Structures are given as C-alpha cells and as structure tokens.
Short mmCIF file of C-alpha atoms in Angstrom, two decimals:
data_model
loop_
_atom_site.label_atom_id
_atom_site.label_comp_id
_atom_site.label_asym_id
_atom_site.label_seq_id
_atom_site.Cartn_x
_atom_site.Cartn_y
_atom_site.Cartn_z
CA GLN A 1 0.14 -0.16 -0.31
CA VAL A 2 1.13 4.27 -0.24
CA GLN A 3 3.42 4.46 2.90
CA LEU A 4 4.90 7.85 2.76
CA LYS A 5 7.35 8.91 5.67
CA GLU A 6 9.21 11.06 7.14
CA SER A 7 12.69 11.10 9.50
CA GLY A 8 14.70 14.02 10.01
CA PRO A 9 15.56 16.10 13.94
CA GLY A 10 14.28 17.13 15.86
CA LEU A 11 16.12 19.61 17.34
CA VAL A 12 17.98 22.53 14.90
CA GLN A 13 19.16 25.24 16.46
CA PRO A 14 18.63 28.32 14.24
CA SER A 15 20.71 30.04 11.65
CA GLN A 16 21.60 26.42 10.68
CA THR A 17 19.93 23.94 7.95
CA LEU A 18 17.21 21.42 8.53
CA SER A 19 17.64 18.73 5.92
CA LEU A 20 15.04 16.34 5.77
CA THR A 21 13.18 12.99 4.42
CA CYS A 22 10.96 10.78 3.13
CA THR A 23 11.26 7.43 2.24
CA VAL A 24 7.67 5.73 0.52
CA SER A 25 6.43 2.64 -0.83
CA GLY A 26 4.11 1.35 -2.45
CA PHE A 27 4.54 3.58 -5.45
CA SER A 28 6.93 5.38 -7.89
CA LEU A 29 8.76 8.52 -7.88
CA THR A 30 8.91 8.60 -11.57
CA SER A 31 5.04 7.89 -11.76
CA TYR A 32 3.66 10.96 -9.11
CA SER A 33 4.54 13.50 -7.89
CA VAL A 34 5.68 14.63 -3.82
CA HIS A 35 4.96 17.25 -2.17
CA TRP A 36 5.92 19.24 1.33
CA VAL A 37 3.62 20.62 3.29
CA ARG A 38 4.59 22.06 6.57
CA GLN A 39 2.24 23.16 9.82
CA HIS A 40 3.15 25.64 13.11
CA SER A 41 2.16 23.73 15.94
CA GLY A 42 -1.91 22.58 15.10
CA LYS A 43 -2.67 25.34 12.55
CA SER A 44 -2.98 26.41 9.02
CA LEU A 45 -0.65 24.14 6.64
CA GLU A 46 1.83 25.86 4.58
CA TRP A 47 2.28 24.21 1.20
CA MET A 48 6.45 24.31 0.84
CA GLY A 49 7.45 23.16 -2.25
CA ARG A 50 6.93 20.19 -4.71
CA MET A 51 9.08 17.45 -6.68
CA TRP A 52 7.58 16.67 -9.76
CA SER A 53 7.24 12.69 -11.43
CA ASP A 54 9.90 14.54 -14.25
CA GLY A 55 12.66 15.61 -11.85
CA ASP A 56 11.86 18.83 -11.48
CA THR A 57 10.90 21.09 -9.03
CA SER A 58 8.47 23.84 -7.42
CA TYR A 59 8.80 26.05 -4.89
CA ASN A 60 6.98 28.66 -2.76
CA SER A 61 8.37 31.95 -2.89
CA ALA A 62 8.12 32.25 0.72
CA PHE A 63 10.76 29.88 1.20
CA THR A 64 13.20 31.65 -2.00
CA SER A 65 16.42 31.14 -1.63
CA ARG A 66 16.66 28.69 1.35
CA LEU A 67 14.37 25.34 -0.09
CA SER A 68 15.88 22.77 -1.94
CA ILE A 69 14.04 20.05 -2.30
CA SER A 70 16.08 16.38 -4.38
CA ARG A 71 15.50 13.23 -4.47
CA ASP A 72 17.19 9.55 -5.14
CA THR A 73 14.44 7.92 -7.28
CA SER A 74 16.82 5.28 -6.82
CA LYS A 75 15.91 4.86 -2.91
CA SER A 76 12.00 6.00 -3.02
CA GLN A 77 13.36 9.01 -1.49
CA VAL A 78 12.51 12.57 -1.88
CA PHE A 79 14.74 15.34 0.48
CA LEU A 80 13.47 18.50 2.34
CA LYS A 81 17.21 20.78 2.61
CA MET A 82 16.08 24.32 4.13
CA ASN A 83 18.96 26.38 5.47
CA SER A 84 19.04 29.74 7.82
CA LEU A 85 16.38 28.34 9.93
CA GLN A 86 14.24 30.15 12.51
CA THR A 87 12.57 30.05 16.03
CA GLU A 88 9.27 30.78 13.23
CA ASP A 89 10.24 27.79 11.12
CA THR A 90 9.48 24.94 14.54
CA GLY A 91 6.51 22.66 14.00
CA THR A 92 4.78 19.58 12.39
CA TYR A 93 7.15 18.92 8.13
CA TYR A 94 4.84 16.69 6.18
CA CYS A 95 5.63 14.72 2.79
CA ALA A 96 2.71 14.49 1.49
CA ARG A 97 1.93 12.55 -2.32
CA ASN A 98 0.11 14.12 -5.17
CA GLY A 99 -2.76 12.68 -6.09
CA GLY A 100 -4.54 14.93 -9.33
CA TYR A 101 -3.92 15.95 -12.62
CA ARG A 102 -5.16 19.37 -13.60
CA TYR A 103 -5.54 20.42 -9.52
CA ALA A 104 -3.09 19.53 -7.76
CA TYR A 105 -3.34 17.54 -4.00
CA PHE A 106 -2.95 15.30 -1.17
CA ASP A 107 -4.34 11.95 -1.91
CA TYR A 108 -2.16 9.84 1.28
CA TRP A 109 0.55 12.23 3.68
CA GLY A 110 3.52 11.07 6.17
CA GLN A 111 3.32 11.10 9.57
CA GLY A 112 4.92 14.40 9.76
CA VAL A 113 7.98 15.19 12.26
CA MET A 114 8.66 17.60 14.23
CA VAL A 115 10.96 20.26 13.89
CA THR A 116 12.25 22.79 16.93
CA VAL A 117 13.87 25.26 16.18
CA SER A 118 16.79 26.03 19.22
CA SER A 119 19.30 26.75 21.07
CA ASP B 1 -1.03 34.08 -3.98
CA ILE B 2 -5.03 33.07 -3.93
CA GLN B 3 -6.45 34.24 -0.16
CA MET B 4 -8.63 30.67 0.94
CA THR B 5 -11.14 32.09 3.45
CA GLN B 6 -12.97 29.54 6.17
CA SER B 7 -15.64 30.20 7.59
CA PRO B 8 -16.99 29.45 11.09
CA ALA B 9 -13.36 28.80 13.02
CA SER B 10 -15.05 26.35 15.51
CA LEU B 11 -18.66 24.64 15.73
CA SER B 12 -20.33 22.56 17.24
CA ALA B 13 -23.18 20.34 16.47
CA SER B 14 -25.16 17.32 17.93
CA LEU B 15 -25.52 12.96 16.67
CA GLY B 16 -27.54 13.52 13.81
CA GLU B 17 -27.35 17.63 12.99
CA THR B 18 -26.43 18.19 8.92
CA VAL B 19 -23.03 20.82 8.60
CA THR B 20 -21.44 23.06 6.92
CA ILE B 21 -18.17 24.47 6.75
CA GLN B 22 -17.76 27.29 3.85
CA CYS B 23 -14.43 28.67 1.95
CA GLN B 24 -13.60 31.21 -1.06
CA ALA B 25 -11.55 31.74 -2.38
CA SER B 26 -10.11 34.93 -3.58
CA GLU B 27 -10.12 34.39 -7.13
CA ASP B 28 -11.63 32.21 -9.70
CA ILE B 29 -11.04 28.58 -9.69
CA TYR B 30 -12.75 26.29 -11.90
CA SER B 31 -13.81 24.04 -8.50
CA GLY B 32 -9.41 23.00 -8.28
CA LEU B 33 -10.39 22.40 -4.53
CA ALA B 34 -9.62 19.91 -2.08
CA TRP B 35 -10.73 19.03 1.03
CA TYR B 36 -8.68 17.45 4.67
CA GLN B 37 -10.00 16.34 7.70
CA GLN B 38 -7.27 16.58 10.29
CA LYS B 39 -7.79 14.77 14.45
CA PRO B 40 -5.49 15.28 16.56
CA GLY B 41 -1.43 14.11 16.37
CA LYS B 42 -2.78 13.07 13.54
CA SER B 43 -1.49 14.02 8.99
CA PRO B 44 -4.88 15.30 7.43
CA GLN B 45 -6.84 12.79 5.00
CA LEU B 46 -7.54 13.00 2.01
CA LEU B 47 -11.81 13.73 1.96
CA ILE B 48 -12.90 15.38 -1.15
CA TYR B 49 -11.87 16.80 -4.87
CA GLY B 50 -12.11 18.98 -7.65
CA ALA B 51 -14.69 20.11 -5.11
CA SER B 52 -17.29 17.50 -5.79
CA SER B 53 -15.58 14.00 -5.66
CA LEU B 54 -15.11 11.14 -2.64
CA GLN B 55 -12.09 10.45 -2.06
CA ASP B 56 -12.21 6.25 -1.40
CA GLY B 57 -12.95 5.38 1.78
CA VAL B 58 -14.73 8.28 2.65
CA PRO B 59 -18.48 7.68 4.28
CA SER B 60 -20.81 8.50 1.93
CA ARG B 61 -22.68 12.08 4.47
CA PHE B 62 -19.12 13.76 3.13
CA SER B 63 -20.02 15.55 0.64
CA GLY B 64 -18.58 18.87 -1.41
CA SER B 65 -19.98 21.43 -3.83
CA GLY B 66 -20.00 25.23 -5.28
CA SER B 67 -17.94 26.80 -8.08
CA GLY B 68 -16.04 29.96 -8.87
CA THR B 69 -14.62 31.05 -5.70
CA GLN B 70 -17.46 29.94 -3.16
CA TYR B 71 -16.55 26.29 -2.27
CA SER B 72 -18.93 24.34 0.78
CA LEU B 73 -18.17 21.23 1.86
CA LYS B 74 -20.99 18.88 4.49
CA ILE B 75 -21.25 16.47 6.57
CA SER B 76 -25.34 15.29 6.35
CA SER B 77 -25.49 13.52 9.92
CA MET B 78 -22.19 14.31 12.19
CA GLN B 79 -20.86 11.44 13.49
CA THR B 80 -19.23 11.47 16.81
CA GLU B 81 -15.78 10.46 14.91
CA ASP B 82 -16.08 13.17 13.06
CA GLU B 83 -14.82 15.99 15.42
CA GLY B 84 -11.22 17.65 14.17
CA VAL B 85 -10.40 20.06 12.40
CA TYR B 86 -11.12 20.35 8.67
CA PHE B 87 -9.16 21.82 6.06
CA CYS B 88 -9.83 22.93 2.69
CA GLN B 89 -7.01 24.05 0.56
CA GLN B 90 -6.33 25.48 -3.97
CA GLY B 91 -5.31 23.75 -6.27
CA LEU B 92 -5.22 25.47 -9.34
CA LYS B 93 -1.84 27.91 -8.99
CA TYR B 94 1.41 28.01 -7.45
CA PRO B 95 1.86 28.24 -4.12
CA LEU B 96 -0.94 26.12 -3.53
CA THR B 97 -2.71 27.56 -0.94
CA PHE B 98 -5.17 25.87 2.38
CA GLY B 99 -7.72 27.60 4.62
CA SER B 100 -7.74 28.74 8.50
CA GLY B 101 -8.99 25.63 9.40
CA THR B 102 -12.07 24.91 11.10
CA LYS B 103 -12.29 22.95 14.57
CA LEU B 104 -15.58 20.49 14.56
CA GLU B 105 -16.45 19.37 17.93
CA ILE B 106 -19.47 17.25 19.07
CA LYS B 107 -21.81 20.00 20.61
#
C-alpha cells in the first residue's frame, strides 16, 4: 500500500540547516509527484514545494533561496533542505503524494516530523 | 497568491446534525478545491477533491459543492468520529494555499 515516512532531526539550532528525508513505498517517484507541507503547532498548513515526477521542482516563493528539494529514485526518497532556520520555522513537516492531474491535491500523507528550532 | 477564507473558525454540532463549512477563494479556482480532515496528533486526510469528488473510503455523508470562488463541505449526519479540524486547499495555482481551518466538535 502507499506509504510515506518523514525522518530527520527533531531539534535544529537557529541559523542552521534542516535536512529531512521522505521515504516512500507503494508507488514510484517517476510516476507521482511528492510535496512538502508544514504546519505550525496545530495551525494552518503551508505548502513548501513539489518534486515533480520528471525531476523538476516548484517552490513557494515564501522560502525563496532557503529551500531545496531533491530526490533519489533508486532509494524512493525525496529530500528537503532548508537553511538559515529561525524559531518561526518550528513546526511539523509533512511529505504528501500528489493525487491530481489538472489540480494539485494530496491523497496520501506521511505521519509528519516535528522540528523545533531552538538553541 | 490565492487567499482561501474559511468559515466558521469553529462550530459544535449534535449527533445526526447536518454541518456545513464554507471556503471562499480570492479568485476563480475552477473547482480546483480539496477538503481535508485532521484529527489531533494525526496528519490530514483527503476527503474531497475537484470540489465534489469523494475520495475512496470516505463515508458518503461527506459531500462537497461549489464553483467559481465559493465552495462548501457538508456532513449530512454528524458522527462522533467526525470531530476534528477541516481545511480547504486550492490546487489550481502555485503556491498551493490552504484555508485557516474549521474546528468541529460534538455538542
């Protein structure tokens, strides 16, 4: 069955770089896109970026120059790297599979990884 | 960016009651709207996509409607397991954007 699982450090120091991995199973990264979405402590959701099935990427301009998304199809993994972290980057980070064609929506989500930015 | 305005922010409903949540987009999103349910400590789950298509496995008491800039999610008979926070999301233009959420509780 389709599964996504995020992994990464729970604590990052301010100004440092966050590195997260999304490991997927039950589908191919060359057939489906994967998004990254974050949530601040139970509040609303914020779309960060997308790894397209052809390897292209799209980013939310709110994270311009700080965010990078890449993948390793042989390992079924999508990576998120975001630098210059601040306390306001604290939250839960999710990876989610894209379910649509004409429109983008998220049909499967990972469990999320809680990231705290603190010294 | 397309702004998604969701209302109400919270509501409580009795078992068996019909519940409606609204979502307004700042521009026409041509039915590119999805609804999600999130329970405490869990990731969001897709309920509706394309404004009115029911995701596989979602109970038929959930339905979505709307067009243009105005959309709604209806729960035809509130159940205890329907408690949670509901989000709308537009999938037409990047950046993809979400509503601020509606917290639904049992009265």
